[in-house]
Amino acid sequence: ESISRARELIKLAASASKAIIIQKSNTTHLSQSIAKSHTNALSSDDKVADAAFRQAGIIRVRNISELLNCVKILLLPPIKGDRLVCIAVSGGTAVMAVDECNRYGLTLATLPKTFLNWVKGKCRAGVISLQNPLDLGDIHDLNIHIHIIEELLEMSNVADAILYCPIYAREFNGPMMDYQRLFDFCSQASLNAEIPLMIDIDPESPADLDEVRQRISIPTFFSISDTFHAFQKVREAQLVKRRSSVCPDD
């Protein structure tokens, strides 16, 4: 609710090798009065706290859900830049991904023409204009999806992260797609990947969430907007850490 040793906290965080996530409440006039009534916590300027946290590479979150999403990102390889490749299974999802990239100032990586032509040769109808985001709604063979992800993971000079979104939980046991094979590949590939591979799943019920946890062993996300939000928070913090390691304070 309050920060009584702010200078020590910021100094420690700036020198820490591990990520620090803070959920700080007591940010409004009403919450400040309530906090003071039961803990005598002193209020602090929230904008000042935000600025200090960012300068020290501290990841600030507003709730537990946001905290967990940031932890999931931290379990993946470090984010080296802002170039993102989005793999979508529908045009609507592709547009949502573009909106989120624009919102957070991320760059949609430019994919090589040779790669796009290779993917186009795998399409059935060939009516989708392939670019980034990569709309694979015309490709129902998940073996091809796996091959595409495999190729992209080798392009660390092209992309800094890959987002596969969204997988619809209702299709897990459908006749058209074998998602377990995709899950197993992503779980194994993430162990040696140089760039983050994020999987976004659209659950439709609590039972869907339970099935996801049983079937996939890598961090998964359940909202495109929440995924981008956590990705950007962690990216900014890691960037601060890299800069401070290159140019340490005297």
Coordinates of N, CA and C in Angstrom, one line a residue:
E1 N 0.8 -1.2 0.0 CA 0.0 0.0 0.0 C 0.9 1.3 0.0
S2 N 2.1 1.2 0.5 CA 3.0 2.3 0.6 C 4.4 1.9 0.4
I3 N 5.3 2.8 0.1 CA 6.7 2.5 -0.1 C 7.5 3.4 0.9
S4 N 7.9 2.7 1.9 CA 8.6 3.5 3.0 C 10.1 3.6 2.7
R5 N 10.7 2.7 1.9 CA 12.1 2.7 1.7 C 12.3 2.7 0.2
A6 N 11.7 3.7 -0.5 CA 11.7 3.7 -2.0 C 13.1 3.7 -2.6
R7 N 14.0 4.6 -2.0 CA 15.3 4.7 -2.6 C 16.0 3.3 -2.6
E8 N 15.9 2.6 -1.5 CA 16.6 1.3 -1.4 C 16.0 0.3 -2.3
L9 N 14.6 0.4 -2.5 CA 13.9 -0.5 -3.4 C 14.4 -0.3 -4.8
I10 N 14.4 0.9 -5.3 CA 14.8 1.2 -6.6 C 16.3 0.8 -6.9
K11 N 17.1 1.1 -5.9 CA 18.5 0.7 -6.1 C 18.7 -0.8 -6.2
L12 N 18.0 -1.5 -5.3 CA 18.1 -2.9 -5.4 C 17.6 -3.5 -6.7
A13 N 16.4 -3.0 -7.1 CA 15.8 -3.5 -8.3 C 16.7 -3.2 -9.6
A14 N 17.3 -2.1 -9.6 CA 18.1 -1.7 -10.7 C 19.4 -2.6 -10.8
S15 N 19.8 -3.1 -9.7 CA 21.0 -4.0 -9.7 C 20.7 -5.5 -9.8
A16 N 19.4 -5.8 -9.6 CA 19.0 -7.2 -9.5 C 19.1 -7.9 -10.9
S17 N 19.5 -9.1 -10.9 CA 19.6 -9.9 -12.1 C 18.3 -10.6 -12.5
K18 N 17.4 -10.7 -11.5 CA 16.1 -11.3 -11.7 C 15.0 -10.2 -11.9
A19 N 14.0 -10.6 -12.5 CA 12.9 -9.7 -12.7 C 12.1 -9.5 -11.4
I20 N 11.6 -8.3 -11.2 CA 10.8 -7.9 -10.1 C 9.5 -7.5 -10.5
I21 N 8.4 -8.0 -10.0 CA 7.0 -7.6 -10.3 C 6.4 -7.1 -9.1
I22 N 5.8 -6.0 -9.2 CA 5.1 -5.3 -8.0 C 3.7 -5.0 -8.3
Q23 N 2.8 -5.4 -7.4 CA 1.4 -5.0 -7.5 C 1.2 -4.0 -6.3
K24 N 1.1 -2.7 -6.7 CA 0.9 -1.7 -5.6 C -0.5 -1.1 -5.7
S25 N -1.1 -1.2 -4.6 CA -2.5 -0.5 -4.5 C -2.3 0.8 -3.8
N26 N -3.4 1.4 -3.3 CA -3.3 2.7 -2.6 C -3.0 3.8 -3.6
T27 N -3.7 3.8 -4.8 CA -3.4 4.7 -5.9 C -4.4 5.8 -6.1
T28 N -5.5 5.7 -5.4 CA -6.5 6.8 -5.5 C -6.8 7.5 -4.2
H29 N -7.5 8.6 -4.2 CA -7.8 9.3 -3.0 C -8.6 8.4 -2.0
L30 N -9.6 7.7 -2.6 CA -10.4 6.8 -1.7 C -9.6 5.7 -1.1
S31 N -8.8 5.0 -1.9 CA -8.0 3.9 -1.4 C -7.0 4.4 -0.4
Q32 N -6.5 5.6 -0.6 CA -5.5 6.1 0.4 C -6.1 6.4 1.7
S33 N -7.3 6.9 1.8 CA -8.0 7.1 3.1 C -8.3 5.8 3.8
I34 N -8.7 4.8 3.0 CA -9.0 3.5 3.6 C -7.7 2.8 4.1
A35 N -6.7 2.9 3.3 CA -5.4 2.3 3.7 C -4.9 2.9 5.0
K36 N -5.0 4.2 5.1 CA -4.5 4.9 6.3 C -5.3 4.5 7.5
S37 N -6.6 4.2 7.3 CA -7.5 4.0 8.4 C -7.1 2.6 9.1
H38 N -6.6 1.7 8.3 CA -6.4 0.3 8.9 C -4.9 0.0 9.0
T39 N -4.0 0.7 8.3 CA -2.6 0.3 8.4 C -1.7 1.5 8.6
N40 N -2.3 2.7 8.6 CA -1.6 4.0 8.7 C -0.6 4.1 7.6
A41 N -0.9 3.5 6.4 CA 0.0 3.6 5.3 C 0.0 5.0 4.7
L42 N 1.1 5.5 4.4 CA 1.2 6.9 3.8 C 1.0 6.8 2.3
S43 N 0.3 7.7 1.8 CA 0.1 7.8 0.3 C 1.3 8.2 -0.4
S44 N 1.5 7.8 -1.6 CA 2.6 8.3 -2.4 C 2.0 8.6 -3.8
D45 N 2.7 9.5 -4.5 CA 2.3 9.9 -5.8 C 2.4 8.7 -6.8
D46 N 1.3 8.3 -7.3 CA 1.3 7.1 -8.2 C 2.1 7.3 -9.4
K47 N 2.1 8.5 -10.0 CA 2.8 8.8 -11.2 C 4.3 8.7 -10.9
V48 N 4.7 9.2 -9.8 CA 6.1 9.1 -9.4 C 6.5 7.7 -9.2
A49 N 5.7 6.9 -8.6 CA 6.0 5.5 -8.4 C 6.1 4.8 -9.7
D50 N 5.2 5.1 -10.6 CA 5.3 4.4 -12.0 C 6.6 4.8 -12.6
A51 N 7.0 6.0 -12.6 CA 8.2 6.5 -13.3 C 9.4 5.8 -12.6
A52 N 9.4 5.7 -11.3 CA 10.6 5.1 -10.6 C 10.7 3.6 -10.9
F53 N 9.5 2.9 -11.0 CA 9.5 1.5 -11.3 C 10.0 1.3 -12.7
R54 N 9.6 2.1 -13.7 CA 10.0 1.9 -15.0 C 11.5 2.1 -15.2
Q55 N 12.0 3.2 -14.5 CA 13.5 3.5 -14.5 C 14.3 2.3 -14.0
A56 N 13.8 1.6 -13.0 CA 14.5 0.5 -12.4 C 14.3 -0.8 -13.0
G57 N 13.4 -0.8 -14.0 CA 13.1 -2.1 -14.7 C 12.2 -3.0 -13.9
I58 N 11.4 -2.4 -13.0 CA 10.4 -3.1 -12.3 C 9.1 -3.2 -13.1
I59 N 8.5 -4.4 -13.1 CA 7.3 -4.6 -13.8 C 6.1 -4.3 -12.9
R60 N 5.3 -3.4 -13.1 CA 4.2 -3.0 -12.3 C 2.9 -3.6 -12.9
V61 N 2.1 -4.3 -12.0 CA 0.9 -4.9 -12.5 C -0.3 -4.3 -11.6
R62 N -1.5 -4.4 -12.1 CA -2.6 -3.9 -11.4 C -3.4 -5.0 -10.7
N63 N -3.3 -6.3 -11.1 CA -4.0 -7.3 -10.5 C -3.3 -8.7 -10.7
I64 N -3.8 -9.7 -10.1 CA -3.2 -11.0 -10.1 C -3.1 -11.6 -11.5
S65 N -4.2 -11.4 -12.3 CA -4.2 -12.0 -13.6 C -3.1 -11.4 -14.5
E66 N -2.9 -10.1 -14.3 CA -1.8 -9.4 -15.1 C -0.5 -9.9 -14.6
L67 N -0.3 -10.1 -13.3 CA 0.9 -10.7 -12.7 C 1.2 -12.0 -13.3
L68 N 0.2 -12.9 -13.4 CA 0.4 -14.3 -13.9 C 0.8 -14.2 -15.4
N69 N 0.2 -13.4 -16.1 CA 0.6 -13.3 -17.6 C 2.0 -12.8 -17.7
C70 N 2.4 -11.9 -16.9 CA 3.8 -11.4 -17.0 C 4.8 -12.5 -16.6
V71 N 4.4 -13.3 -15.6 CA 5.3 -14.4 -15.2 C 5.4 -15.4 -16.4
K72 N 4.3 -15.6 -17.1 CA 4.3 -16.5 -18.3 C 5.3 -16.0 -19.3
I73 N 5.3 -14.7 -19.6 CA 6.2 -14.2 -20.5 C 7.7 -14.3 -20.1
L74 N 7.9 -14.2 -18.8 CA 9.2 -14.3 -18.2 C 9.8 -15.7 -18.3
L75 N 8.9 -16.7 -18.4 CA 9.3 -18.1 -18.5 C 9.8 -18.4 -19.9
L76 N 9.6 -17.5 -20.9 CA 10.0 -17.7 -22.2 C 11.4 -17.1 -22.4
P77 N 12.0 -17.3 -23.6 CA 13.3 -16.7 -23.8 C 13.2 -15.2 -23.8
P78 N 14.3 -14.5 -23.4 CA 14.3 -13.0 -23.3 C 13.8 -12.4 -24.6
I79 N 13.1 -11.2 -24.5 CA 12.6 -10.5 -25.7 C 13.8 -9.6 -26.1
K80 N 14.2 -9.7 -27.3 CA 15.4 -9.0 -27.8 C 15.0 -7.7 -28.6
G81 N 13.8 -7.6 -29.0 CA 13.4 -6.5 -29.8 C 11.8 -6.4 -30.0
D82 N 11.4 -5.6 -30.9 CA 9.9 -5.3 -31.0 C 9.3 -5.9 -32.3
R83 N 10.1 -6.8 -33.0 CA 9.5 -7.3 -34.2 C 8.8 -8.6 -33.9
L84 N 7.5 -8.6 -34.3 CA 6.6 -9.7 -33.9 C 6.0 -10.4 -35.2
V85 N 5.9 -11.7 -35.1 CA 5.2 -12.4 -36.2 C 3.9 -13.0 -35.5
C86 N 2.8 -12.7 -36.1 CA 1.5 -13.2 -35.6 C 1.0 -14.2 -36.6
I87 N 0.7 -15.4 -36.1 CA 0.0 -16.4 -36.9 C -1.4 -16.5 -36.4
A88 N -2.4 -16.3 -37.4 CA -3.8 -16.3 -37.0 C -4.5 -17.4 -37.8
V89 N -5.7 -17.7 -37.3 CA -6.5 -18.8 -38.0 C -7.7 -18.1 -38.6
S90 N -7.8 -16.8 -38.5 CA -8.9 -16.1 -39.2 C -8.6 -14.7 -39.4
G91 N -9.3 -14.1 -40.4 CA -9.0 -12.7 -40.7 C -9.3 -11.7 -39.6
G92 N -10.3 -12.0 -38.8 CA -10.7 -11.2 -37.7 C -9.6 -11.2 -36.6
T93 N -9.0 -12.3 -36.4 CA -8.0 -12.4 -35.4 C -6.7 -11.7 -35.9
A94 N -6.5 -11.7 -37.2 CA -5.3 -11.0 -37.7 C -5.4 -9.5 -37.5
V95 N -6.6 -9.0 -37.7 CA -6.9 -7.6 -37.6 C -6.7 -7.2 -36.1
M96 N -7.2 -8.0 -35.2 CA -7.1 -7.7 -33.8 C -5.6 -7.7 -33.4
A97 N -4.8 -8.6 -33.9 CA -3.3 -8.6 -33.6 C -2.7 -7.3 -34.2
V98 N -3.1 -6.8 -35.3 CA -2.5 -5.6 -35.9 C -2.9 -4.4 -35.0
D99 N -4.1 -4.4 -34.5 CA -4.5 -3.3 -33.6 C -3.7 -3.3 -32.3
E100 N -3.4 -4.5 -31.8 CA -2.6 -4.5 -30.5 C -1.2 -4.1 -30.8
C101 N -0.6 -4.5 -31.9 CA 0.7 -4.1 -32.3 C 0.8 -2.6 -32.3
N102 N -0.1 -2.0 -33.0 CA -0.2 -0.6 -33.1 C -0.3 0.1 -31.8
R103 N -1.1 -0.5 -30.9 CA -1.4 0.1 -29.6 C -0.1 0.2 -28.8
Y104 N 0.7 -0.8 -28.9 CA 1.9 -0.9 -28.0 C 3.2 -0.5 -28.8
G105 N 3.1 0.0 -30.0 CA 4.2 0.4 -30.7 C 5.1 -0.7 -31.1
L106 N 4.6 -1.9 -31.4 CA 5.4 -3.0 -31.8 C 5.4 -3.1 -33.3
T107 N 6.4 -3.7 -33.9 CA 6.6 -3.8 -35.3 C 6.2 -5.2 -35.8
L108 N 5.4 -5.2 -36.9 CA 5.1 -6.5 -37.6 C 6.3 -6.8 -38.5
A109 N 7.0 -7.9 -38.2 CA 8.2 -8.3 -38.9 C 7.9 -8.5 -40.4
T110 N 8.8 -8.1 -41.2 CA 8.7 -8.3 -42.7 C 9.2 -9.7 -43.0
L111 N 8.3 -10.5 -43.5 CA 8.6 -11.9 -43.8 C 9.2 -12.0 -45.2
P112 N 10.2 -12.9 -45.4 CA 10.8 -13.0 -46.7 C 9.8 -13.5 -47.7
K113 N 9.9 -13.0 -49.0 CA 9.0 -13.4 -50.0 C 9.1 -14.9 -50.3
T114 N 10.3 -15.4 -50.2 CA 10.5 -16.9 -50.5 C 9.7 -17.7 -49.5
F115 N 9.7 -17.3 -48.2 CA 8.9 -18.0 -47.2 C 7.4 -17.8 -47.5
L116 N 6.9 -16.6 -47.8 CA 5.5 -16.4 -48.1 C 5.1 -17.2 -49.3
N117 N 5.9 -17.3 -50.3 CA 5.5 -18.1 -51.5 C 5.5 -19.6 -51.1
W118 N 6.3 -20.0 -50.2 CA 6.3 -21.4 -49.8 C 5.0 -21.7 -49.1
V119 N 4.6 -20.8 -48.2 CA 3.4 -21.0 -47.4 C 2.2 -20.9 -48.4
K120 N 2.2 -20.0 -49.4 CA 1.1 -19.9 -50.3 C 0.9 -21.2 -51.1
G121 N 2.0 -21.9 -51.3 CA 1.9 -23.2 -52.0 C 1.2 -24.3 -51.2
K122 N 1.1 -24.0 -49.9 CA 0.4 -25.0 -49.0 C -1.1 -24.7 -48.8
C123 N -1.5 -23.5 -49.3 CA -2.9 -23.1 -49.1 C -3.8 -23.9 -50.1
R124 N -5.0 -24.1 -49.7 CA -6.0 -24.9 -50.6 C -6.5 -24.0 -51.7
A125 N -7.2 -22.9 -51.3 CA -7.8 -22.1 -52.3 C -6.9 -21.0 -52.8
G126 N -6.0 -20.5 -52.0 CA -5.0 -19.5 -52.4 C -5.6 -18.1 -52.6
V127 N -6.7 -17.9 -51.9 CA -7.4 -16.6 -52.0 C -7.0 -15.6 -50.9
I128 N -6.3 -16.0 -49.9 CA -5.8 -15.2 -48.8 C -4.5 -14.5 -49.2
S129 N -4.4 -13.2 -49.1 CA -3.1 -12.5 -49.3 C -2.2 -12.7 -48.1
L130 N -1.2 -13.4 -48.3 CA -0.3 -13.8 -47.2 C 0.7 -12.6 -46.9
Q131 N 0.7 -12.3 -45.6 CA 1.6 -11.2 -45.1 C 1.8 -11.5 -43.6
N132 N 2.2 -10.5 -42.9 CA 2.2 -10.6 -41.4 C 1.2 -9.6 -40.8
P133 N 0.2 -10.1 -40.1 CA -0.1 -11.4 -39.6 C -0.3 -12.5 -40.7
L134 N 0.1 -13.7 -40.4 CA 0.0 -14.8 -41.3 C -1.3 -15.5 -41.1
D135 N -2.3 -15.3 -42.0 CA -3.6 -15.9 -41.8 C -3.6 -17.3 -42.4
L136 N -3.6 -18.3 -41.5 CA -3.6 -19.7 -42.0 C -5.0 -20.3 -41.9
G137 N -6.0 -19.5 -42.0 CA -7.4 -20.1 -42.0 C -7.7 -21.0 -43.1
D138 N -6.9 -21.0 -44.2 CA -7.1 -21.8 -45.4 C -6.3 -23.1 -45.3
I139 N -5.5 -23.3 -44.2 CA -4.7 -24.5 -44.1 C -5.2 -25.2 -42.8
H140 N -5.8 -26.4 -43.0 CA -6.3 -27.2 -41.9 C -5.4 -28.3 -41.5
D141 N -4.3 -28.5 -42.2 CA -3.4 -29.5 -41.8 C -2.4 -28.9 -40.8
L142 N -2.5 -29.3 -39.5 CA -1.6 -28.8 -38.5 C -0.2 -29.2 -38.6
N143 N 0.1 -30.2 -39.4 CA 1.5 -30.5 -39.7 C 2.2 -29.4 -40.5
I144 N 1.4 -28.7 -41.3 CA 1.9 -27.6 -42.1 C 2.1 -26.4 -41.1
H145 N 1.1 -26.2 -40.2 CA 1.3 -25.2 -39.1 C 2.6 -25.4 -38.4
I146 N 2.8 -26.6 -38.0 CA 4.0 -26.9 -37.2 C 5.3 -26.6 -38.0
H147 N 5.3 -27.0 -39.3 CA 6.4 -26.7 -40.2 C 6.6 -25.2 -40.3
I148 N 5.5 -24.4 -40.4 CA 5.6 -23.0 -40.5 C 6.3 -22.4 -39.2
I149 N 5.8 -22.8 -38.1 CA 6.3 -22.3 -36.8 C 7.8 -22.7 -36.7
E150 N 8.1 -23.9 -37.1 CA 9.5 -24.4 -37.1 C 10.4 -23.5 -37.9
E151 N 9.9 -23.1 -39.1 CA 10.7 -22.2 -40.0 C 10.9 -20.8 -39.3
L152 N 9.8 -20.3 -38.8 CA 9.8 -19.0 -38.2 C 10.8 -18.9 -37.0
L153 N 10.8 -20.0 -36.2 CA 11.7 -20.0 -35.0 C 13.2 -20.0 -35.4
E154 N 13.5 -20.3 -36.7 CA 14.8 -20.2 -37.2 C 15.2 -18.8 -37.7
M155 N 14.2 -18.0 -37.7 CA 14.4 -16.6 -38.3 C 14.6 -15.6 -37.2
S156 N 15.5 -15.8 -36.3 CA 15.8 -14.9 -35.2 C 16.3 -13.5 -35.8
N157 N 16.8 -13.6 -37.0 CA 17.2 -12.3 -37.6 C 16.1 -11.5 -38.2
V158 N 14.9 -12.2 -38.3 CA 13.7 -11.5 -38.9 C 12.7 -11.1 -37.8
A159 N 12.5 -12.0 -36.8 CA 11.5 -11.8 -35.8 C 12.1 -11.9 -34.4
D160 N 11.5 -11.2 -33.4 CA 11.9 -11.3 -32.0 C 11.0 -12.1 -31.2
A161 N 9.8 -12.4 -31.7 CA 8.8 -13.2 -31.0 C 7.7 -13.7 -32.0
I162 N 7.1 -14.8 -31.6 CA 6.0 -15.4 -32.4 C 4.8 -15.5 -31.5
L163 N 3.6 -15.1 -32.1 CA 2.4 -15.3 -31.4 C 1.5 -16.1 -32.3
Y164 N 1.0 -17.3 -31.8 CA 0.1 -18.1 -32.5 C -1.3 -17.9 -31.9
C165 N -2.2 -17.4 -32.6 CA -3.5 -17.0 -32.0 C -4.7 -17.0 -32.9
P166 N -5.9 -17.2 -32.4 CA -6.1 -18.0 -31.2 C -6.5 -19.4 -31.6
I167 N -6.2 -20.3 -30.7 CA -6.7 -21.7 -30.9 C -8.0 -21.8 -30.2
Y168 N -9.0 -22.2 -30.8 CA -10.4 -22.3 -30.2 C -10.5 -23.6 -29.5
A169 N -10.7 -23.6 -28.2 CA -10.8 -24.8 -27.3 C -11.8 -25.8 -27.8
R170 N -12.9 -25.2 -28.4 CA -14.0 -26.2 -28.8 C -13.5 -27.1 -30.0
E171 N -12.4 -26.8 -30.6 CA -11.9 -27.6 -31.7 C -10.8 -28.6 -31.2
F172 N -10.5 -28.7 -29.9 CA -9.5 -29.6 -29.5 C -9.7 -31.0 -29.9
N173 N -11.0 -31.4 -29.8 CA -11.3 -32.8 -30.1 C -12.1 -33.0 -31.4
G174 N -12.0 -31.9 -32.3 CA -12.7 -32.0 -33.5 C -12.1 -32.9 -34.5
P175 N -12.8 -33.3 -35.6 CA -12.3 -34.2 -36.5 C -11.3 -33.6 -37.5
M176 N -11.2 -32.3 -37.6 CA -10.3 -31.7 -38.6 C -8.9 -31.5 -38.2
M177 N -8.7 -31.2 -36.9 CA -7.4 -30.8 -36.5 C -6.9 -31.6 -35.2
D178 N -5.7 -32.0 -35.3 CA -5.1 -32.7 -34.1 C -4.2 -31.7 -33.4
Y179 N -4.8 -31.0 -32.4 CA -4.0 -30.0 -31.7 C -3.0 -30.6 -30.8
Q180 N -3.2 -31.8 -30.3 CA -2.2 -32.3 -29.4 C -0.8 -32.4 -30.0
R181 N -0.8 -32.7 -31.3 CA 0.5 -32.8 -32.0 C 1.1 -31.4 -32.0
L182 N 0.3 -30.4 -32.2 CA 0.8 -29.0 -32.2 C 1.3 -28.6 -30.9
F183 N 0.5 -29.0 -29.8 CA 0.9 -28.7 -28.4 C 2.3 -29.3 -28.1
D184 N 2.4 -30.6 -28.5 CA 3.6 -31.3 -28.1 C 4.8 -30.7 -28.9
F185 N 4.6 -30.3 -30.1 CA 5.7 -29.7 -30.8 C 6.1 -28.4 -30.2
C186 N 5.2 -27.5 -29.9 CA 5.5 -26.2 -29.3 C 6.1 -26.4 -27.9
S187 N 5.7 -27.3 -27.2 CA 6.3 -27.6 -25.8 C 7.8 -27.9 -26.0
Q188 N 8.1 -28.8 -27.0 CA 9.5 -29.2 -27.2 C 10.3 -28.1 -27.8
A189 N 9.7 -27.4 -28.8 CA 10.5 -26.4 -29.5 C 10.8 -25.2 -28.6
S190 N 10.0 -24.9 -27.6 CA 10.2 -23.8 -26.7 C 11.5 -24.0 -25.8
L191 N 11.8 -25.3 -25.7 CA 13.0 -25.6 -24.8 C 14.3 -25.1 -25.4
N192 N 14.4 -25.1 -26.7 CA 15.6 -24.6 -27.4 C 15.5 -23.4 -28.2
A193 N 14.3 -22.8 -28.2 CA 14.0 -21.6 -29.0 C 14.8 -20.4 -28.5
E194 N 15.3 -19.6 -29.5 CA 16.0 -18.3 -29.1 C 15.0 -17.2 -29.0
I195 N 13.8 -17.3 -29.5 CA 12.8 -16.2 -29.3 C 11.6 -16.8 -28.7
P196 N 10.8 -15.9 -28.0 CA 9.5 -16.4 -27.4 C 8.5 -16.9 -28.4
L197 N 7.9 -18.0 -28.0 CA 6.8 -18.5 -28.8 C 5.6 -18.5 -27.9
M198 N 4.6 -17.7 -28.2 CA 3.4 -17.5 -27.3 C 2.2 -18.1 -28.0
I199 N 1.4 -18.9 -27.2 CA 0.3 -19.6 -27.7 C -1.0 -19.0 -27.0
D200 N -1.9 -18.5 -27.8 CA -3.1 -17.9 -27.3 C -4.3 -18.8 -27.6
I201 N -5.0 -19.2 -26.5 CA -6.1 -20.1 -26.7 C -7.4 -19.4 -26.2
D202 N -8.5 -19.6 -27.0 CA -9.8 -19.0 -26.7 C -10.7 -20.0 -26.0
P203 N -10.7 -20.0 -24.6 CA -11.6 -21.0 -23.9 C -13.0 -20.5 -23.9
E204 N -13.9 -21.4 -23.8 CA -15.3 -21.0 -23.8 C -16.0 -21.4 -22.5
S205 N -15.3 -22.1 -21.6 CA -15.8 -22.6 -20.4 C -14.7 -22.9 -19.4
P206 N -15.0 -23.0 -18.1 CA -14.0 -23.4 -17.1 C -13.4 -24.8 -17.5
A207 N -14.2 -25.7 -18.0 CA -13.7 -27.0 -18.4 C -12.7 -26.9 -19.5
D208 N -12.8 -25.9 -20.4 CA -11.8 -25.8 -21.4 C -10.4 -25.4 -20.8
L209 N -10.5 -24.6 -19.8 CA -9.2 -24.2 -19.1 C -8.5 -25.4 -18.5
D210 N -9.3 -26.2 -17.9 CA -8.8 -27.5 -17.2 C -8.1 -28.3 -18.3
E211 N -8.8 -28.5 -19.5 CA -8.2 -29.3 -20.5 C -6.9 -28.7 -21.1
V212 N -6.9 -27.4 -21.2 CA -5.6 -26.7 -21.7 C -4.5 -27.1 -20.7
R213 N -4.7 -27.0 -19.4 CA -3.6 -27.2 -18.5 C -3.2 -28.7 -18.5
Q214 N -4.0 -29.6 -18.9 CA -3.7 -31.0 -18.9 C -2.9 -31.3 -20.2
R215 N -3.2 -30.6 -21.3 CA -2.7 -31.0 -22.6 C -1.5 -30.2 -23.1
I216 N -1.2 -29.1 -22.5 CA 0.0 -28.3 -23.0 C 0.8 -27.9 -21.8
S217 N 2.2 -28.0 -22.0 CA 3.1 -27.8 -20.8 C 3.8 -26.5 -20.9
I218 N 3.6 -25.7 -21.9 CA 4.2 -24.4 -22.0 C 3.2 -23.3 -21.6
P219 N 3.7 -22.1 -21.2 CA 2.8 -21.0 -20.8 C 1.8 -20.7 -21.9
T220 N 0.5 -20.6 -21.6 CA -0.5 -20.3 -22.6 C -1.3 -19.1 -22.1
F221 N -1.9 -18.4 -23.0 CA -2.6 -17.1 -22.7 C -4.0 -17.3 -23.2
F222 N -4.9 -16.5 -22.6 CA -6.4 -16.7 -22.9 C -7.0 -15.4 -23.4
S223 N -6.3 -14.4 -23.8 CA -6.8 -13.2 -24.4 C -5.7 -12.5 -25.2
I224 N -6.0 -12.2 -26.4 CA -5.0 -11.5 -27.3 C -4.5 -10.2 -26.7
S225 N -5.5 -9.4 -26.2 CA -5.1 -8.1 -25.6 C -4.3 -8.3 -24.4
D226 N -4.6 -9.2 -23.5 CA -3.9 -9.5 -22.3 C -2.4 -10.0 -22.6
T227 N -2.3 -10.8 -23.7 CA -1.0 -11.3 -24.1 C -0.1 -10.1 -24.5
F228 N -0.6 -9.3 -25.4 CA 0.2 -8.1 -25.8 C 0.5 -7.2 -24.6
H229 N -0.4 -7.0 -23.7 CA -0.2 -6.1 -22.6 C 1.0 -6.6 -21.7
A230 N 1.0 -7.9 -21.4 CA 2.0 -8.5 -20.6 C 3.3 -8.5 -21.4
F231 N 3.3 -8.9 -22.7 CA 4.5 -8.9 -23.5 C 5.2 -7.5 -23.5
Q232 N 4.4 -6.5 -23.7 CA 5.0 -5.1 -23.7 C 5.6 -4.7 -22.3
K233 N 4.9 -5.1 -21.2 CA 5.4 -4.8 -19.9 C 6.8 -5.4 -19.7
V234 N 6.9 -6.7 -20.0 CA 8.1 -7.4 -19.8 C 9.2 -6.9 -20.8
R235 N 8.8 -6.7 -22.0 CA 9.8 -6.2 -23.0 C 10.4 -4.9 -22.5
E236 N 9.6 -3.9 -22.0 CA 10.1 -2.7 -21.6 C 11.1 -2.9 -20.4
A237 N 10.7 -3.7 -19.4 CA 11.6 -4.0 -18.3 C 12.9 -4.6 -18.7
Q238 N 12.8 -5.6 -19.6 CA 14.1 -6.2 -20.1 C 15.0 -5.3 -20.8
L239 N 14.3 -4.4 -21.6 CA 15.1 -3.4 -22.3 C 15.9 -2.5 -21.3
V240 N 15.2 -2.0 -20.2 CA 15.9 -1.2 -19.2 C 17.0 -2.0 -18.6
K241 N 16.9 -3.2 -18.3 CA 17.9 -4.1 -17.8 C 19.1 -4.2 -18.7
R242 N 18.8 -4.4 -20.0 CA 19.9 -4.5 -20.9 C 20.7 -3.2 -21.0
R243 N 20.0 -2.1 -21.1 CA 20.7 -0.8 -21.2 C 21.5 -0.5 -20.0
S244 N 21.0 -0.8 -18.8 CA 21.7 -0.6 -17.6 C 23.0 -1.4 -17.4
S245 N 22.9 -2.7 -18.0 CA 24.1 -3.5 -18.0 C 25.2 -3.1 -18.9
V246 N 24.8 -2.4 -20.0 CA 25.7 -1.9 -21.0 C 26.3 -0.6 -20.5
C247 N 25.5 0.3 -19.9 CA 25.9 1.6 -19.4 C 25.6 1.7 -17.9
P248 N 26.3 1.0 -17.1 CA 26.0 1.0 -15.6 C 26.2 2.4 -15.1
D249 N 25.5 2.8 -14.0 CA 25.7 4.1 -13.4 C 27.0 4.1 -12.7
D250 N 27.6 5.3 -12.6 CA 28.8 5.4 -11.8 C 28.6 5.2 -10.3

